[in-house]
mmCIF file of C-alpha atoms in Angstrom:
data_model
loop_
_atom_site.group_PDB
_atom_site.id
_atom_site.type_symbol
_atom_site.label_atom_id
_atom_site.label_comp_id
_atom_site.label_asym_id
_atom_site.label_seq_id
_atom_site.Cartn_x
_atom_site.Cartn_y
_atom_site.Cartn_z
ATOM 1 C CA LEU A 1 12.129 -43.409 -67.586
ATOM 2 C CA SER A 2 11.627 -46.213 -69.853
ATOM 3 C CA ALA A 3 8.343 -48.698 -68.358
ATOM 4 C CA ALA A 4 9.525 -51.588 -71.129
ATOM 5 C CA THR A 5 12.632 -51.645 -69.328
ATOM 6 C CA GLY A 6 11.652 -50.762 -65.778
ATOM 7 C CA LYS A 7 15.249 -49.053 -65.559
ATOM 8 C CA GLY A 8 15.012 -45.882 -63.421
ATOM 9 C CA GLN A 9 15.673 -42.083 -64.834
ATOM 10 C CA GLU A 10 19.345 -40.734 -65.024
ATOM 11 C CA PHE A 11 20.255 -38.075 -62.318
ATOM 12 C CA THR A 12 23.236 -36.421 -61.815
ATOM 13 C CA GLY A 13 25.345 -38.718 -63.972
ATOM 14 C CA ARG A 14 24.061 -41.742 -62.349
ATOM 15 C CA THR A 15 21.171 -44.227 -63.426
ATOM 16 C CA GLY A 16 18.614 -44.154 -60.979
ATOM 17 C CA ILE A 17 16.894 -47.429 -59.417
ATOM 18 C CA SER A 18 13.039 -48.279 -60.427
ATOM 19 C CA VAL A 19 9.799 -49.501 -58.509
ATOM 20 C CA LEU A 20 9.016 -50.951 -61.693
ATOM 21 C CA ASN A 21 9.704 -54.120 -63.357
ATOM 22 C CA GLU A 22 10.726 -55.386 -66.591
ATOM 23 C CA LYS A 23 6.902 -55.072 -67.778
ATOM 24 C CA GLY A 24 6.224 -51.792 -66.080
ATOM 25 C CA GLU A 25 4.254 -53.405 -63.313
ATOM 26 C CA LEU A 26 4.913 -52.317 -60.143
ATOM 27 C CA ARG A 27 7.702 -55.094 -57.918
ATOM 28 C CA ARG A 28 6.811 -56.823 -55.241
ATOM 29 C CA GLU A 29 8.572 -54.918 -52.750
ATOM 30 C CA VAL A 30 7.090 -52.052 -53.124
ATOM 31 C CA TYR A 31 3.673 -53.766 -52.406
ATOM 32 C CA ASP A 32 5.258 -54.818 -49.592
ATOM 33 C CA ILE A 33 6.418 -51.347 -48.366
ATOM 34 C CA MET A 34 3.158 -50.594 -48.767
ATOM 35 C CA ASP A 35 1.484 -53.077 -46.418
ATOM 36 C CA CYS A 36 4.123 -51.855 -43.825
ATOM 37 C CA VAL A 37 2.794 -48.447 -44.277
ATOM 38 C CA LYS A 38 -0.492 -49.048 -43.971
ATOM 39 C CA ALA A 39 -0.244 -51.400 -41.068
ATOM 40 C CA HIS A 40 1.387 -48.080 -38.758
ATOM 41 C CA ASP A 41 -0.777 -45.976 -40.425
ATOM 42 C CA VAL A 42 1.252 -43.463 -41.934
ATOM 43 C CA TYR A 43 2.180 -42.046 -45.177
ATOM 44 C CA LEU A 44 3.881 -43.241 -48.133
ATOM 45 C CA ALA A 45 5.930 -40.212 -49.914
ATOM 46 C CA THR A 46 7.071 -40.840 -54.120
ATOM 47 C CA GLY A 47 10.387 -39.368 -53.471
ATOM 48 C CA HIS A 48 12.629 -38.824 -56.143
ATOM 49 C CA LEU A 49 11.010 -41.130 -58.856
ATOM 50 C CA ALA A 50 9.750 -39.935 -62.433
ATOM 51 C CA THR A 51 6.924 -39.147 -62.637
ATOM 52 C CA GLU A 52 5.419 -42.603 -64.693
ATOM 53 C CA GLN A 53 7.095 -44.127 -61.108
ATOM 54 C CA SER A 54 5.496 -41.736 -58.922
ATOM 55 C CA LEU A 55 2.090 -41.822 -60.898
ATOM 56 C CA VAL A 56 2.093 -45.950 -60.565
ATOM 57 C CA VAL A 57 2.839 -45.639 -57.245
ATOM 58 C CA CYS A 58 0.498 -43.363 -56.225
ATOM 59 C CA ARG A 59 -3.241 -45.414 -58.317
ATOM 60 C CA GLU A 60 -1.398 -48.961 -56.265
ATOM 61 C CA ALA A 61 -0.960 -46.815 -53.190
ATOM 62 C CA LEU A 62 -5.021 -45.518 -53.226
ATOM 63 C CA ALA A 63 -6.023 -48.700 -54.639
ATOM 64 C CA CYS A 64 -4.319 -50.405 -51.466
ATOM 65 C CA GLY A 65 -5.756 -47.813 -48.985
ATOM 66 C CA VAL A 66 -1.824 -46.303 -48.482
ATOM 67 C CA LYS A 67 -1.892 -42.946 -47.434
ATOM 68 C CA ILE A 68 0.290 -41.308 -50.442
ATOM 69 C CA ILE A 69 2.204 -38.424 -50.518
ATOM 70 C CA PHE A 70 3.103 -36.818 -54.299
ATOM 71 C CA THR A 71 6.445 -35.387 -53.653
ATOM 72 C CA HIS A 72 8.453 -32.646 -55.899
ATOM 73 C CA PRO A 73 5.704 -33.032 -59.067
ATOM 74 C CA ASP A 74 6.893 -29.250 -59.523
ATOM 75 C CA TRP A 75 10.427 -30.385 -60.068
ATOM 76 C CA LYS A 76 11.655 -28.847 -64.026
ATOM 77 C CA ARG A 77 13.291 -32.360 -64.659
ATOM 78 C CA ASP A 78 9.669 -34.071 -64.549
ATOM 79 C CA ARG A 79 7.352 -31.229 -63.986
ATOM 80 C CA VAL A 80 3.362 -32.759 -63.529
ATOM 81 C CA PRO A 81 0.572 -30.695 -65.352
ATOM 82 C CA VAL A 82 -1.599 -29.198 -62.541
ATOM 83 C CA ASP A 83 -4.516 -30.773 -64.054
ATOM 84 C CA ILE A 84 -2.803 -34.674 -63.164
ATOM 85 C CA GLN A 85 -1.707 -33.092 -59.618
ATOM 86 C CA SER A 86 -5.294 -31.708 -58.908
ATOM 87 C CA LYS A 87 -7.297 -35.097 -60.118
ATOM 88 C CA LEU A 88 -4.525 -37.151 -57.767
ATOM 89 C CA ALA A 89 -5.374 -34.703 -55.178
ATOM 90 C CA GLN A 90 -9.313 -34.938 -56.196
ATOM 91 C CA GLN A 91 -8.943 -38.780 -55.474
ATOM 92 C CA GLY A 92 -6.783 -38.414 -51.790
ATOM 93 C CA VAL A 93 -2.900 -38.123 -52.846
ATOM 94 C CA LEU A 94 -1.265 -35.279 -50.274
ATOM 95 C CA ILE A 95 0.931 -32.894 -53.264
ATOM 96 C CA GLU A 96 3.952 -31.423 -51.291
ATOM 97 C CA LYS A 97 4.975 -28.065 -53.038
ATOM 98 C CA VAL A 98 8.073 -26.996 -52.422
ATOM 99 C CA PHE A 99 7.630 -23.430 -53.274
ATOM 100 C CA ARG A 100 11.085 -22.192 -55.134
ATOM 101 C CA MET A 101 10.731 -24.884 -57.973
ATOM 102 C CA LEU A 102 8.120 -22.487 -59.601
ATOM 103 C CA PRO A 103 7.967 -19.082 -60.003
ATOM 104 C CA PRO A 104 5.747 -17.522 -57.178
ATOM 105 C CA ASP A 105 2.692 -16.522 -58.812
ATOM 106 C CA GLU A 106 2.975 -20.151 -60.420
ATOM 107 C CA MET A 107 3.037 -21.707 -57.448
ATOM 108 C CA CYS A 108 0.047 -19.826 -55.738
ATOM 109 C CA ARG A 109 -2.156 -20.419 -58.220
ATOM 110 C CA SER A 110 -1.269 -24.183 -59.086
ATOM 111 C CA ILE A 111 -1.992 -23.935 -55.070
ATOM 112 C CA CYS A 112 -5.362 -22.578 -55.263
ATOM 113 C CA GLU A 113 -6.189 -24.540 -58.200
ATOM 114 C CA ILE A 114 -5.040 -27.745 -56.543
ATOM 115 C CA GLY A 115 -7.237 -27.268 -53.014
ATOM 116 C CA PHE A 116 -5.545 -25.844 -49.362
ATOM 117 C CA GLU A 117 -6.338 -29.109 -47.960
ATOM 118 C CA HIS A 118 -4.537 -31.696 -50.546
ATOM 119 C CA CYS A 119 -1.000 -29.429 -49.905
ATOM 120 C CA PHE A 120 1.168 -28.679 -48.300
ATOM 121 C CA VAL A 121 4.361 -26.310 -48.557
ATOM 122 C CA VAL A 122 8.148 -27.283 -47.948
ATOM 123 C CA THR A 123 11.504 -25.434 -48.067
ATOM 124 C CA ASP A 124 13.627 -28.306 -49.536
ATOM 125 C CA ARG A 125 16.554 -25.945 -47.690
ATOM 126 C CA GLY A 126 19.614 -27.184 -45.514
ATOM 127 C CA GLN A 127 22.110 -27.655 -48.223
ATOM 128 C CA PRO A 128 25.553 -26.095 -48.153
ATOM 129 C CA GLY A 129 25.237 -22.562 -49.466
ATOM 130 C CA GLU A 130 21.456 -22.104 -49.427
ATOM 131 C CA ALA A 131 19.292 -20.345 -47.447
ATOM 132 C CA ALA A 132 18.130 -22.308 -43.534
ATOM 133 C CA PRO A 133 15.214 -23.765 -43.518
ATOM 134 C CA MET A 134 13.435 -21.527 -41.311
ATOM 135 C CA ASP A 135 14.754 -18.062 -43.432
ATOM 136 C CA ALA A 136 12.966 -20.026 -46.490
ATOM 137 C CA MET A 137 9.964 -20.398 -45.254
ATOM 138 C CA VAL A 138 9.006 -16.643 -43.805
ATOM 139 C CA ASP A 139 10.230 -15.729 -47.384
ATOM 140 C CA TYR A 140 7.815 -18.404 -48.407
ATOM 141 C CA VAL A 141 5.072 -17.137 -46.084
ATOM 142 C CA SER A 142 5.435 -13.577 -47.493
ATOM 143 C CA THR A 143 4.657 -13.964 -50.464
ATOM 144 C CA MET A 144 1.599 -16.090 -49.964
ATOM 145 C CA VAL A 145 0.305 -13.304 -48.352
ATOM 146 C CA GLY A 146 1.886 -10.258 -51.389
ATOM 147 C CA TYR A 147 -0.236 -13.375 -53.798
ATOM 148 C CA GLY A 148 -3.295 -12.773 -51.547
ATOM 149 C CA MET A 149 -3.670 -16.094 -49.449
ATOM 150 C CA THR A 150 -5.038 -15.793 -46.268
ATOM 151 C CA ALA A 151 -3.444 -16.558 -42.552
ATOM 152 C CA SER A 152 -5.778 -19.903 -42.122
ATOM 153 C CA GLU A 153 -4.968 -20.775 -45.679
ATOM 154 C CA ILE A 154 -1.638 -20.812 -45.064
ATOM 155 C CA GLN A 155 -2.158 -22.214 -41.777
ATOM 156 C CA MET A 156 -3.259 -24.858 -43.357
ATOM 157 C CA LEU A 157 -0.060 -25.590 -45.892
ATOM 158 C CA ILE A 158 2.326 -25.162 -43.623
ATOM 159 C CA ARG A 159 1.155 -26.325 -40.525
ATOM 160 C CA ASP A 160 -2.301 -27.873 -40.593
ATOM 161 C CA ASN A 161 -1.337 -30.951 -43.374
ATOM 162 C CA PRO A 162 1.714 -31.347 -42.382
ATOM 163 C CA ALA A 163 0.528 -32.284 -38.631
ATOM 164 C CA ARG A 164 -1.958 -34.373 -40.575
ATOM 165 C CA ILE A 165 1.603 -36.103 -41.468
ATOM 166 C CA LEU A 166 2.479 -36.457 -38.711
ATOM 167 C CA GLY A 167 -0.377 -38.030 -37.644
#
């Protein structure tokens, strides 16, 4: 992403859209979306934005009182350091953890560092040739248990926090 041009990041040979204008500021349309999200008391998710854009959206959402989810912060294309994820979480951002995006030990450590109450785990599965979402979740839960997470911690990640999102 170039903040100077406001152009989106290239993804699989395509240039993405940008939520930033030519000055590197959030586009007015995003504030309109935030108003709608806030009015309906639901969460806004950053989606597949480049890190710089996601950070701007998170900052502005918090300033506007909008509930916000940072999605895919561990994706290799645009990985966000755990200390930044933790800081965002402390400010009120909910952090999505796609378990397969990091080695299991690193994923478990990052969740512990950020805090179970600030994260939720998803499979991001369902694509052809990949494990079914439920099968992947069973594998993830087994892995989390193997790394010492308790039943209540895992329930927070896969049941309680997702229920909070759904209202």
